[in-house]
CSV table of C-alpha atoms and ligand atoms in Angstrom, one decimal:
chain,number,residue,atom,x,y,z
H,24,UNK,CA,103.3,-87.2,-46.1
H,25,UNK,CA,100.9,-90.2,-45.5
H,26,UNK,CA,98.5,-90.3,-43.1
H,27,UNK,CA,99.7,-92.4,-40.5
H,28,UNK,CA,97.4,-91.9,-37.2
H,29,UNK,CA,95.5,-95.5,-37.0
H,30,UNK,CA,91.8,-93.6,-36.4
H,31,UNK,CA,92.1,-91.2,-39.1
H,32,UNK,CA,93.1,-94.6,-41.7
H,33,UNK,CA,90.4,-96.2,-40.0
H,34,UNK,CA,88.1,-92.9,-40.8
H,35,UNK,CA,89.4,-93.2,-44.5
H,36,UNK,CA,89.0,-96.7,-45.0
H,37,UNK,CA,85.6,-96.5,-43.9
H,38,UNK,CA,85.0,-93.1,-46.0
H,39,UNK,CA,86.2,-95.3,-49.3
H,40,UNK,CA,83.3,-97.7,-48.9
H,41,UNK,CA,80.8,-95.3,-47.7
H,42,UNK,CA,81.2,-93.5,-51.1
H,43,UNK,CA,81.4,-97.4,-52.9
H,44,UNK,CA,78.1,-98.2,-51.2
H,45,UNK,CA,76.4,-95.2,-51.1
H,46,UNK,CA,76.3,-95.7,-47.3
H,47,UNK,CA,73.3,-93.0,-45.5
H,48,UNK,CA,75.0,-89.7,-44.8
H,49,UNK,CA,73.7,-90.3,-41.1
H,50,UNK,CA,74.6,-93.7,-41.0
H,51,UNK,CA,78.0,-92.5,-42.1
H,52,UNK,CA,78.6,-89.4,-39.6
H,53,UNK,CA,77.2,-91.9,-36.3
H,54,UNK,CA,80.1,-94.8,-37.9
H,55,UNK,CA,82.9,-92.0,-38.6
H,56,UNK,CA,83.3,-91.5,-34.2
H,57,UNK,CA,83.3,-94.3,-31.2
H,58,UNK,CA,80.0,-94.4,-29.0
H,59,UNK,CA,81.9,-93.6,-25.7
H,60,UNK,CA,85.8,-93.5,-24.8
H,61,UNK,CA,86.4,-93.6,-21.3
H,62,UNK,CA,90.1,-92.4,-20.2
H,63,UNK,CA,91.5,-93.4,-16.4
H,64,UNK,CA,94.4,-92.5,-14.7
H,65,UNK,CA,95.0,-95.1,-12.0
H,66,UNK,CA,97.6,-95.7,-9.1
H,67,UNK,CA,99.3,-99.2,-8.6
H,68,UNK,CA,101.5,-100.0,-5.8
H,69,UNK,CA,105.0,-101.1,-7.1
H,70,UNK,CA,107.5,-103.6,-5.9
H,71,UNK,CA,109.6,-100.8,-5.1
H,72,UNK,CA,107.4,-99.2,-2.4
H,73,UNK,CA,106.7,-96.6,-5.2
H,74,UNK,CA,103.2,-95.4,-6.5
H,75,UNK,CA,102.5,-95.3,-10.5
H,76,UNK,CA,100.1,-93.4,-12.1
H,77,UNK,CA,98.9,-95.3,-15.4
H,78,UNK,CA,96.9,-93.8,-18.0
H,79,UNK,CA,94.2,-96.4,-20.1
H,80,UNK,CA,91.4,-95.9,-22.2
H,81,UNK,CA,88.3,-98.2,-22.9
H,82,UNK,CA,86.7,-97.3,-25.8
H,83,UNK,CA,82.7,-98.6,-27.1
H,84,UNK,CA,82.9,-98.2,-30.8
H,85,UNK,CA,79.6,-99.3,-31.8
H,86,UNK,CA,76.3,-100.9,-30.0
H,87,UNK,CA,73.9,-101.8,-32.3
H,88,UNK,CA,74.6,-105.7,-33.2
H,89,UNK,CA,75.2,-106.3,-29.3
H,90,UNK,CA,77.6,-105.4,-26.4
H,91,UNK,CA,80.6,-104.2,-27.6
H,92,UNK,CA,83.5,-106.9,-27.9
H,93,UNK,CA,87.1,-106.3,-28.3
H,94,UNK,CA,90.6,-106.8,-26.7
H,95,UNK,CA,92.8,-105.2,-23.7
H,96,UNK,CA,96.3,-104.1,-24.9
H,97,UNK,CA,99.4,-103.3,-22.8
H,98,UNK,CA,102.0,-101.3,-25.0
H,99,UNK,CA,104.6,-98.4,-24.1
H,100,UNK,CA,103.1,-96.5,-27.4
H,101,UNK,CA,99.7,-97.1,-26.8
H,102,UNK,CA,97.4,-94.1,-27.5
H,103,UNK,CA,93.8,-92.9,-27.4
H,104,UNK,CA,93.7,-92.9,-31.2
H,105,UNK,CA,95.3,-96.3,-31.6
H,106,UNK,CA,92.7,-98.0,-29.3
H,107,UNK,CA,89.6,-95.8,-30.8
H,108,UNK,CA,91.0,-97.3,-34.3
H,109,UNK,CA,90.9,-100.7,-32.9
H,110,UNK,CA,87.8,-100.8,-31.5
H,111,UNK,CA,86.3,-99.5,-34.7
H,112,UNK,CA,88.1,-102.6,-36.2
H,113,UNK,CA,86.5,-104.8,-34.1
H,114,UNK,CA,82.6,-103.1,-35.0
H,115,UNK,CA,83.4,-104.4,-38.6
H,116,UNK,CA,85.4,-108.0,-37.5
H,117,UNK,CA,82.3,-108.9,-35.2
H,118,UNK,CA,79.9,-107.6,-37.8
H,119,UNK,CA,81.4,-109.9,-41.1
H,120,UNK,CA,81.7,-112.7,-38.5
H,121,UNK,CA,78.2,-112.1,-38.1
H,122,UNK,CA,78.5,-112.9,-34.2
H,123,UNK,CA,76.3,-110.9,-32.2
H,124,UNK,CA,78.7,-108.0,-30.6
H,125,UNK,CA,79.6,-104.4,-31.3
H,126,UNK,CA,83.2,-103.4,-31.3
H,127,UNK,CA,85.5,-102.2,-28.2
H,128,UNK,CA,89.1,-102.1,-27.5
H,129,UNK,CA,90.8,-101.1,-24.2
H,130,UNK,CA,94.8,-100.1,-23.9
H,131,UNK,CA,96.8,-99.0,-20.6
H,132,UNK,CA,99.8,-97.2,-21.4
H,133,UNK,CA,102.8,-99.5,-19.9
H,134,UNK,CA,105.6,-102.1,-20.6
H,135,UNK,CA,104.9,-105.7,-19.0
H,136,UNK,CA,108.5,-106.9,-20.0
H,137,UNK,CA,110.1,-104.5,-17.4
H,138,UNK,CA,107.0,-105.4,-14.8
H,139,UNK,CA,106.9,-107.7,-12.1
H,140,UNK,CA,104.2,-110.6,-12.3
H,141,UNK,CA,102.9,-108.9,-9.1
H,142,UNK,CA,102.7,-105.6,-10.5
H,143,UNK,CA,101.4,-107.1,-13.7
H,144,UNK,CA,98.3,-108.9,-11.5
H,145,UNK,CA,97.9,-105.0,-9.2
H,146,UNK,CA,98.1,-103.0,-12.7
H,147,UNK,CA,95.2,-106.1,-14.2
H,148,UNK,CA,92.9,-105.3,-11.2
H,149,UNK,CA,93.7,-101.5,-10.8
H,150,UNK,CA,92.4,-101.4,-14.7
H,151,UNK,CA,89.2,-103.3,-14.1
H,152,UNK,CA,88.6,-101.4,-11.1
H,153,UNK,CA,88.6,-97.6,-13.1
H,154,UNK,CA,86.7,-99.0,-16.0
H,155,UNK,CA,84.5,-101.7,-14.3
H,156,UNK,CA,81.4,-99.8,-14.6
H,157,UNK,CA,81.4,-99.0,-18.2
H,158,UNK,CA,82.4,-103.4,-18.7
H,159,UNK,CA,79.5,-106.4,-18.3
H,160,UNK,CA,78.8,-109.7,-20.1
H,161,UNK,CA,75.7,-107.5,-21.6
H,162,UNK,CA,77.4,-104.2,-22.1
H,163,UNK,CA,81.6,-104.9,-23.1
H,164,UNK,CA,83.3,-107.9,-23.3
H,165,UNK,CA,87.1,-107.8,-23.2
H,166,UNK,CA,89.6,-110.1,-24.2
H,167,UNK,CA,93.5,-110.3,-24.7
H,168,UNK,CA,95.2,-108.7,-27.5
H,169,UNK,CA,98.8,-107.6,-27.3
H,170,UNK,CA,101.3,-108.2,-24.3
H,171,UNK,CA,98.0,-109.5,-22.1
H,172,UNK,CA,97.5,-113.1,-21.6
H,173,UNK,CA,94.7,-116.0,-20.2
H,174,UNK,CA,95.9,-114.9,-16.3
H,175,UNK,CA,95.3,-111.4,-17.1
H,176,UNK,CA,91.9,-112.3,-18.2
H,177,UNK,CA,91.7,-114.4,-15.3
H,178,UNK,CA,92.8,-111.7,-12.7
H,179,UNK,CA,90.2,-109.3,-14.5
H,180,UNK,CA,87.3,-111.6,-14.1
H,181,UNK,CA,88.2,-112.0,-10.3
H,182,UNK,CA,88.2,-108.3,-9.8
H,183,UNK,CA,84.8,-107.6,-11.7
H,184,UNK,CA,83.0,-110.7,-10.3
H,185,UNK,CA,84.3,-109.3,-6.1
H,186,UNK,CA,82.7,-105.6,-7.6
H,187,UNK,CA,79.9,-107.4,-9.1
H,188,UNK,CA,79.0,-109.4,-5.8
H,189,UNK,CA,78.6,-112.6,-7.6
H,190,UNK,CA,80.1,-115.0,-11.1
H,191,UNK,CA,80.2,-113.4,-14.3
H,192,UNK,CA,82.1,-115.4,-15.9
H,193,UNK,CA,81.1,-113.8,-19.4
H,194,UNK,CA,82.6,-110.7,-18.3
H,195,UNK,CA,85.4,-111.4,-20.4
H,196,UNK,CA,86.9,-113.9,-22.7
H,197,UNK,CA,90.3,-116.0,-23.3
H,198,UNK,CA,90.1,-116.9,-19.7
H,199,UNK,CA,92.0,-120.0,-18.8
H,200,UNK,CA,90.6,-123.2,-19.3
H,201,UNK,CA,89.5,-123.6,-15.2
H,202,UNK,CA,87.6,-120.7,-15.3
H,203,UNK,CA,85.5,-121.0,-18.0
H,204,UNK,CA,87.8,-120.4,-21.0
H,205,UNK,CA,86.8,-121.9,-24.6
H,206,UNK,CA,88.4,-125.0,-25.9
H,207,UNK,CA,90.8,-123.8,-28.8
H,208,UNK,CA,91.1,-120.2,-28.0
H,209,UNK,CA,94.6,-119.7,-27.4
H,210,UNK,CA,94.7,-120.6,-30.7
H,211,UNK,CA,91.8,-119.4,-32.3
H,212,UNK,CA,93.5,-116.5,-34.3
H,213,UNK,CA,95.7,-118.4,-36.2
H,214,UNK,CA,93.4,-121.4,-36.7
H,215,UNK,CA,91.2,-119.0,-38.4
H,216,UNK,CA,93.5,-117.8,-40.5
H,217,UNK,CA,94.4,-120.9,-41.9
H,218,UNK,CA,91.0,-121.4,-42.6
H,219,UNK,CA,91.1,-118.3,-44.7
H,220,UNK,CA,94.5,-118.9,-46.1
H,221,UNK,CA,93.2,-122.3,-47.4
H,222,UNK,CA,90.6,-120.9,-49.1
H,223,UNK,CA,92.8,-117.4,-50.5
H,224,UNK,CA,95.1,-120.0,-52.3
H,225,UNK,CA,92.4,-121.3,-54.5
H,226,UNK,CA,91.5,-117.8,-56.0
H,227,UNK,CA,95.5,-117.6,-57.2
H,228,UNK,CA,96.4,-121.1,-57.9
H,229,UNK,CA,98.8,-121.9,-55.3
H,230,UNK,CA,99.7,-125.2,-53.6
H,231,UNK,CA,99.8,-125.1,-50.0
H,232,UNK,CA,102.1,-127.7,-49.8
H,233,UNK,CA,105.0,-126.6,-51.6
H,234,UNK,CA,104.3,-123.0,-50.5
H,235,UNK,CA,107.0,-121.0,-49.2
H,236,UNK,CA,105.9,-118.5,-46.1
H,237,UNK,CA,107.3,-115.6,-44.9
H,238,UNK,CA,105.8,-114.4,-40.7
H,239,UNK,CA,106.5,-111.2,-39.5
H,240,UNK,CA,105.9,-111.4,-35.3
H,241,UNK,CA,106.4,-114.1,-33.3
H,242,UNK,CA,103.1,-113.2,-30.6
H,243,UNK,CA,100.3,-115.5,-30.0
H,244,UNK,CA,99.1,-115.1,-33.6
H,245,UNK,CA,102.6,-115.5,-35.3
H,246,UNK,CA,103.8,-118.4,-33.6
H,247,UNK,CA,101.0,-120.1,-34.0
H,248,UNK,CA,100.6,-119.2,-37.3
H,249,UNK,CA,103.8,-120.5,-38.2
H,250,UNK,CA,103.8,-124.0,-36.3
H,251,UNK,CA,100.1,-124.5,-37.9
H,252,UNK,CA,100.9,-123.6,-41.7
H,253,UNK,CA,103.5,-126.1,-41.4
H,254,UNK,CA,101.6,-129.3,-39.5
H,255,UNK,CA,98.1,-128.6,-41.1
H,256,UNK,CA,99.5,-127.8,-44.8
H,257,UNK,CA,102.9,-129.0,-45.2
H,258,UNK,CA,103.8,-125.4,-46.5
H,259,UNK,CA,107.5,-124.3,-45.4
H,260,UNK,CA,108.2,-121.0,-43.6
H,261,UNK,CA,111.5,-119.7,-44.7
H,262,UNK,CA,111.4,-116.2,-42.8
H,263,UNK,CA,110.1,-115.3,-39.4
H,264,UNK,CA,110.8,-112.5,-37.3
H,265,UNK,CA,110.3,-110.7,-33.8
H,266,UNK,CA,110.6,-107.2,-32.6
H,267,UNK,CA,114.3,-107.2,-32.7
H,268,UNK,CA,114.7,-109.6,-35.7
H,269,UNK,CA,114.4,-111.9,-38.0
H,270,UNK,CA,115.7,-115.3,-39.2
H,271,UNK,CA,115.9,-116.8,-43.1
H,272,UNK,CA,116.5,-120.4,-44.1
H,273,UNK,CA,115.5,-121.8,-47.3
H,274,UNK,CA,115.1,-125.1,-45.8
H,275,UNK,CA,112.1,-123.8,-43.8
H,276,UNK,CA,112.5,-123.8,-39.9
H,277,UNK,CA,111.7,-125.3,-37.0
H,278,UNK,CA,109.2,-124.5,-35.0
H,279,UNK,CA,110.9,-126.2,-31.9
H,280,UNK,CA,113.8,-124.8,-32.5
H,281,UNK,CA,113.0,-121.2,-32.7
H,282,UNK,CA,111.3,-121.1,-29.2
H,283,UNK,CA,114.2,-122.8,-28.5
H,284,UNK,CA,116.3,-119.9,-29.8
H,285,UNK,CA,114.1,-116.9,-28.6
H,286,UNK,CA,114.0,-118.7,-24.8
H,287,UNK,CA,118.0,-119.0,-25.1
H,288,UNK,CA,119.0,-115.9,-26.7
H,289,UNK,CA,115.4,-113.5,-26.1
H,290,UNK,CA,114.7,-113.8,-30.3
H,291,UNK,CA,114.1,-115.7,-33.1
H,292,UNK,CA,117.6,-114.2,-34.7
H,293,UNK,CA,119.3,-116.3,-32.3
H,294,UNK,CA,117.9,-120.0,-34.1
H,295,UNK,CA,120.8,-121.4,-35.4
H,296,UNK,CA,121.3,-122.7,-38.9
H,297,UNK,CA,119.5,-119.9,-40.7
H,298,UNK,CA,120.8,-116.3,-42.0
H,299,UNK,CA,119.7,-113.1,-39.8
H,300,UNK,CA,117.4,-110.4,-41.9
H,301,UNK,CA,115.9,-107.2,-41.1
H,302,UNK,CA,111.8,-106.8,-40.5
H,303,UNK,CA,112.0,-104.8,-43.7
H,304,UNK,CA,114.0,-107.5,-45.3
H,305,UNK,CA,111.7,-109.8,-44.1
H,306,UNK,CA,108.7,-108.1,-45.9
H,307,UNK,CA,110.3,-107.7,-49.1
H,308,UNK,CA,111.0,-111.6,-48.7
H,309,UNK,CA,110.5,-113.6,-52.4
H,310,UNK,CA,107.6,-116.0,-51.1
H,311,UNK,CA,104.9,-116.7,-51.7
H,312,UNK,CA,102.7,-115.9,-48.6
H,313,UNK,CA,103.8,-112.5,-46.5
H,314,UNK,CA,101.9,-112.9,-43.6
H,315,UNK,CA,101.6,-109.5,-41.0
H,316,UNK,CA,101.3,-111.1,-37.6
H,317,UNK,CA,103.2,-108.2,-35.9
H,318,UNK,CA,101.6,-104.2,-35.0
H,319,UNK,CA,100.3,-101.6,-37.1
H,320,UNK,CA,101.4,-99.5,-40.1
H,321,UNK,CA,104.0,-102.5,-41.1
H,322,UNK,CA,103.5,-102.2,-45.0
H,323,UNK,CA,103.4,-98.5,-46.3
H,324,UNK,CA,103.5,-96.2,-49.1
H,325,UNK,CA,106.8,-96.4,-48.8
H,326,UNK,CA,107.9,-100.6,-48.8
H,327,UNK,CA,104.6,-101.6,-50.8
H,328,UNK,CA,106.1,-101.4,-54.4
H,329,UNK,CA,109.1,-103.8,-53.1
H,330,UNK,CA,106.8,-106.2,-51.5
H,331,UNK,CA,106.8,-109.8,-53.8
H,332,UNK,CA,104.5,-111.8,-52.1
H,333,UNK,CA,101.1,-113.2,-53.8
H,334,UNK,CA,99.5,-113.3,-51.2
H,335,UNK,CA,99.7,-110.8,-47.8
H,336,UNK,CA,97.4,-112.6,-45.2
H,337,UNK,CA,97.1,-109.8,-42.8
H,338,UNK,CA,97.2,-111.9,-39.4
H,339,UNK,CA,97.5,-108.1,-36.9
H,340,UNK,CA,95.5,-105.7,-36.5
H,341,UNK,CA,96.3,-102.6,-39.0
H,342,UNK,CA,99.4,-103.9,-40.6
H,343,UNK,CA,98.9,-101.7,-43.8
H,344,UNK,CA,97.7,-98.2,-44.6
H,345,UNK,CA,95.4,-97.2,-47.2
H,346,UNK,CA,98.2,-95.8,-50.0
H,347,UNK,CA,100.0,-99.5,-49.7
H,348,UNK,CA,96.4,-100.9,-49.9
H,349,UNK,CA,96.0,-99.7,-53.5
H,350,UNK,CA,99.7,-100.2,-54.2
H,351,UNK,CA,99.2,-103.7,-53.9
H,352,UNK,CA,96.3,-104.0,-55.8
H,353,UNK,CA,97.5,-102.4,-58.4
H,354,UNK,CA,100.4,-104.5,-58.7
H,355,UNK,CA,98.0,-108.3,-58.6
H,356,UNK,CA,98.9,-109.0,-54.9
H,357,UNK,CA,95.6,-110.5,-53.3
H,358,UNK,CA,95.8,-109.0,-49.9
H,359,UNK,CA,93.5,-110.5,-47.1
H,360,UNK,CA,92.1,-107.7,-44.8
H,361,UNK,CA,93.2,-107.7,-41.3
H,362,UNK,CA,89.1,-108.0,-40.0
H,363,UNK,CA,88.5,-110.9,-41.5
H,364,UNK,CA,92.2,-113.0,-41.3
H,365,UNK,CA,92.2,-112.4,-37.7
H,366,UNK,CA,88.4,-113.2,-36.4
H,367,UNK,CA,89.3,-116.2,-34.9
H,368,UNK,CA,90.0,-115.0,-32.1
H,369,UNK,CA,86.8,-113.0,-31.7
H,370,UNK,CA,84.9,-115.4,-33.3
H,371,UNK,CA,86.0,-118.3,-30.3
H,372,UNK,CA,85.5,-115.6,-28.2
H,373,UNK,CA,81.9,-115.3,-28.7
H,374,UNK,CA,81.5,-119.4,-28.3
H,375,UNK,CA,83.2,-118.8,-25.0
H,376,UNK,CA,80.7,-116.1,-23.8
H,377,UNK,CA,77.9,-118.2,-25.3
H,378,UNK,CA,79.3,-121.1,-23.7
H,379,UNK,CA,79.8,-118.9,-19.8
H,380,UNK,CA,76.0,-118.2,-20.2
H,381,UNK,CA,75.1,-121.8,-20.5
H,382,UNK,CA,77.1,-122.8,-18.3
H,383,UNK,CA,77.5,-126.2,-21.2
H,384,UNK,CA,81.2,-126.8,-22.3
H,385,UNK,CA,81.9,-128.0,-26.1
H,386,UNK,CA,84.7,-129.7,-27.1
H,387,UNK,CA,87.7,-128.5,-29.2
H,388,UNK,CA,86.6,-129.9,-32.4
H,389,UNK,CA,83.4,-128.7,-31.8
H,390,UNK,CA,85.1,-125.2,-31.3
H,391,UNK,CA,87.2,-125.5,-34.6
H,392,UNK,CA,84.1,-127.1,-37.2
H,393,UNK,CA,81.9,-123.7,-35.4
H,394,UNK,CA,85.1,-121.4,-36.6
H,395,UNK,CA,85.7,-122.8,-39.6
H,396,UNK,CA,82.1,-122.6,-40.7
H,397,UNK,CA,81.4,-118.7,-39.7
H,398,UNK,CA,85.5,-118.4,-41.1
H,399,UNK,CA,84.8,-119.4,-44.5
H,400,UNK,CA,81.0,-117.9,-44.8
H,401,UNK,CA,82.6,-114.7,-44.0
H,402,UNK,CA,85.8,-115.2,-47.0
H,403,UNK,CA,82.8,-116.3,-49.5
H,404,UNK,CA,80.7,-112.8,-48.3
H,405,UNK,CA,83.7,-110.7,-48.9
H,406,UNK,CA,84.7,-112.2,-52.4
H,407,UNK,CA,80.8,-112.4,-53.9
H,408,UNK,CA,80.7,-108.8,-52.3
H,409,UNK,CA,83.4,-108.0,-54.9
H,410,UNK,CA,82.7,-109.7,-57.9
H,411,UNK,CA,79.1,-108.1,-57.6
H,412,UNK,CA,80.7,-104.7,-57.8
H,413,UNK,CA,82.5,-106.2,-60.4
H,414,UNK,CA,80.0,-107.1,-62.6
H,415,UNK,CA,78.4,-103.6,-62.4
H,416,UNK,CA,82.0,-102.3,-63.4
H,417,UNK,CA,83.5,-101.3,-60.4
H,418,UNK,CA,86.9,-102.8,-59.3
H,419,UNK,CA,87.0,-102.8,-55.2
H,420,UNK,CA,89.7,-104.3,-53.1
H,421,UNK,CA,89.1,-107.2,-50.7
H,422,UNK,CA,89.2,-104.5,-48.4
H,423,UNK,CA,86.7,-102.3,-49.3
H,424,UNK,CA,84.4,-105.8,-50.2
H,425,UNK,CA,84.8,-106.9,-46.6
H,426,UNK,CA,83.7,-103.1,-45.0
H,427,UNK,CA,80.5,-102.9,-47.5
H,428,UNK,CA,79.3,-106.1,-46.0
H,429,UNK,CA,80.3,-105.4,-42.2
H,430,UNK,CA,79.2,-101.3,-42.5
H,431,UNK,CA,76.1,-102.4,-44.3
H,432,UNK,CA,75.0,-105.2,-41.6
H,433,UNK,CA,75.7,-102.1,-38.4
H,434,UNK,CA,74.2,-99.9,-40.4
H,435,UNK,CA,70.9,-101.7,-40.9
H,436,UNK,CA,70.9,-102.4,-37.0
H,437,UNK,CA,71.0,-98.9,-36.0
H,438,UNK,CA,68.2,-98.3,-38.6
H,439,UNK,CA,66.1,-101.0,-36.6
H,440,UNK,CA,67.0,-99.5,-33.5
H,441,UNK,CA,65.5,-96.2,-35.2
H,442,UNK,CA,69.0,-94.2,-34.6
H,443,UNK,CA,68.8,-92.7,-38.2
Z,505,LIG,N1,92.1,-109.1,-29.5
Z,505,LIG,C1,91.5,-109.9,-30.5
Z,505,LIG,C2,91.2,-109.1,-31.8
Z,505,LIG,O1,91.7,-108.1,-32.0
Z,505,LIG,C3,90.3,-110.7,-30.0
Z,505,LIG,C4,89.2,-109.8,-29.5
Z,505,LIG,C5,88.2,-110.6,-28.7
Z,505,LIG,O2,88.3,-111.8,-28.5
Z,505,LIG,O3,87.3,-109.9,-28.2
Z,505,LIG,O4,90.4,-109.6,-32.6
């Protein structure tokens, strides 16, 4: 059976280019575990009258570049493993971003959509309150990731600043604009991947323009994924799904229309004029770009043979496990690694932090020319990476390329810091 607990693929993938690069033995055991995992179990008042128990984590992956940096997710099947996986993720994203930050990720075990928005804002602070301590501009930054939002962030950074005793502001990022959020961070994932997609389509010959797209995941990434592939490139998305579907039309749809839909009918299925698929369908779509935008473990052993795509931008976090890696390298499908598609989001992330600790606000194009540059620097790392080991006689995946640049850059920190 493949392995399919997120930590022990993260563990794998990490083991693959540890035996590529030669990586120190001790470098490799401190980089196979997280720093520090801190578990709560916190009570929040419900509309009801009733008191909940949650259970969340907050885990500090790595150190050694900078305080740790990553995300705060709210999902039913969150798990300790899932969030230790992530946060390990986000070590290597900040690291081939080259932005000064270790990695973290935080989870608490819940389900917004049947939550109040005043149990949502009591849950936010109860959160902050059990991990407060362990969080601090200089120590872990959170951010949003799945299910949480700008207000989240927002109520977060009102909790930790009344513990605190006065503003931190860089406490945490993808704050609303009022508060000292970032010009072009709601957006800043899928921004970056287009700057990564643009570059990915020169290695295979393909013209953005007439492109066909298939999006799997209609979150902050996906949406905005899909409206800017169309209005920056011109490229047509035929396919798109959610959680409970998906929709097909050869014409290519509309991104007004299919907000339209999922406000009306609660998914994209519901967007009229197109043909319902399947996820899996959706996957094994005939297009030219497949891009991931949805959870983990998407694209397996078992679907990766059917997949027909030339080029998989992995937009989530995790969308594909090691044995579909190689499948579809094997098979000539140039597959973008989920740390560096999706480090817009971190990347804008660290302009807003920089930006709270000036207290100097930039504007959005400012924002976007700062992404793009780090974006593509890191794309040109990854692929020189490979075509090095290439030369030697050693065929890597884009994959392995972009953790021998990211694992070599932590590893040399903790050298510096005299850990090994
Ligand atoms: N949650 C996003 C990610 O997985 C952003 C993290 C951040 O901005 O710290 O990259």
């Amino acid at each position: 059976m493949e392995e399919l607990n997120p930590f022990k693929i993260a563990q794998e993938q990490l083991d693959s280019a540890a035996e590529i690069m030669k990586l120190d033995k001790r470098a490799h055991a401190i980089l196979r575990e997280p720093k520090r995992v801190v578990m709560v179990n916190f009570p929040v008042k419900m509309d009801n009258g009733d008191t909940t128990l949650f259970n969340g984590f907050r885990v500090l992956y790595n150190d050694a570049r900078g305080p740790g940096k990553g995300g705060i997710r709210f999902h039913p099947a969150e798990t300790v493993d899932t969030v230790k996986a992530l946060s390990a993720w986000m070590t290597w994203k900040c690291s081939l971003a080259n932005i000064p930050f270790g990695g973290a990720k935080g989870g608490v075990i819940c389900d917004t959509k049947k939550m109040s928005e005043g149990e949502l804002e009591r849950l936010s602070r109860g959160y902050i309150q059990a991990i407060g301590r362990f969080i601090g501009p200089k120590v872990d930054v959170p951010a949003p990731d799945v299910y949480t939002t700008p207000q989240i962030m927002a109520w977060m950074m009102d909790e930790y600043n009344k513990m605190a005793g006065h503003q931190e502001p860089g406490v945490i990022t993808g704050k609303p604009l009022e508060i000292g959020g970032s010009e072009g961070r709601f957006n800043s994932t899928a921004m970056g991947a287009m700057y990564i997609l643009r570059e990915a389509v020169k290695k295979r010959g393909i013209d953005l323009k007439s492109a066909r797209i298939a999006v799997q995941g209609f979150g902050n990434a996906g949406m905005f994924a899909m409206d800017l592939v169309t209005r920056l490139f011109g490229s047509k998305v035929v396919a798109i799904s959610d959680s409970t579907g998906g929709i097909y039309s050869e014409k290519g749809l509309d991104y007004q229309r299919l907000i339209a839909a999922k406000e009306k009918t609660g998914s994209v299925s519901g967007y009229e004029g197109g043909s319902k698929l399947t996820n899996e369908q959706l996957l094994e779509s005939d297009v030219d770009v497949l891009i991931p935008a949805a959870i983990e473990n998407q694209i397996t052993g078992s679907n990766a043979g059917k997949i027909r795509a030339k080029i998989v931008l992995e937009l989530a976090n995790g969308p594909i496990t090691p044995e579909a890696d190689s499948i579809l390298f094997e098979k000539g499908i140039l597959d973008l690694p989920d740390f560096l598609v999706n480090s817009g989001g971190v990347i804008v992330s660290y302009f807003e932090w920089v930006q709270n600790n000036y207290g100097y606000y930039w504007p959005e194009k400012e924002v976007y020319d700062k992404l793009d540059k780090l974006v593509t620097q890191s794309f040109s790392d990854v692929f020189k990476t490979q075509d090095t080991y290439k030369a030697k006689g050693t065929k890597i995946t884009p994959r392995d390329a972009a953790y021998i640049v990211a694992v070599d850059r932590v590893a040399k920190a903790m050298k510096s810091r005299g850990w090994y």
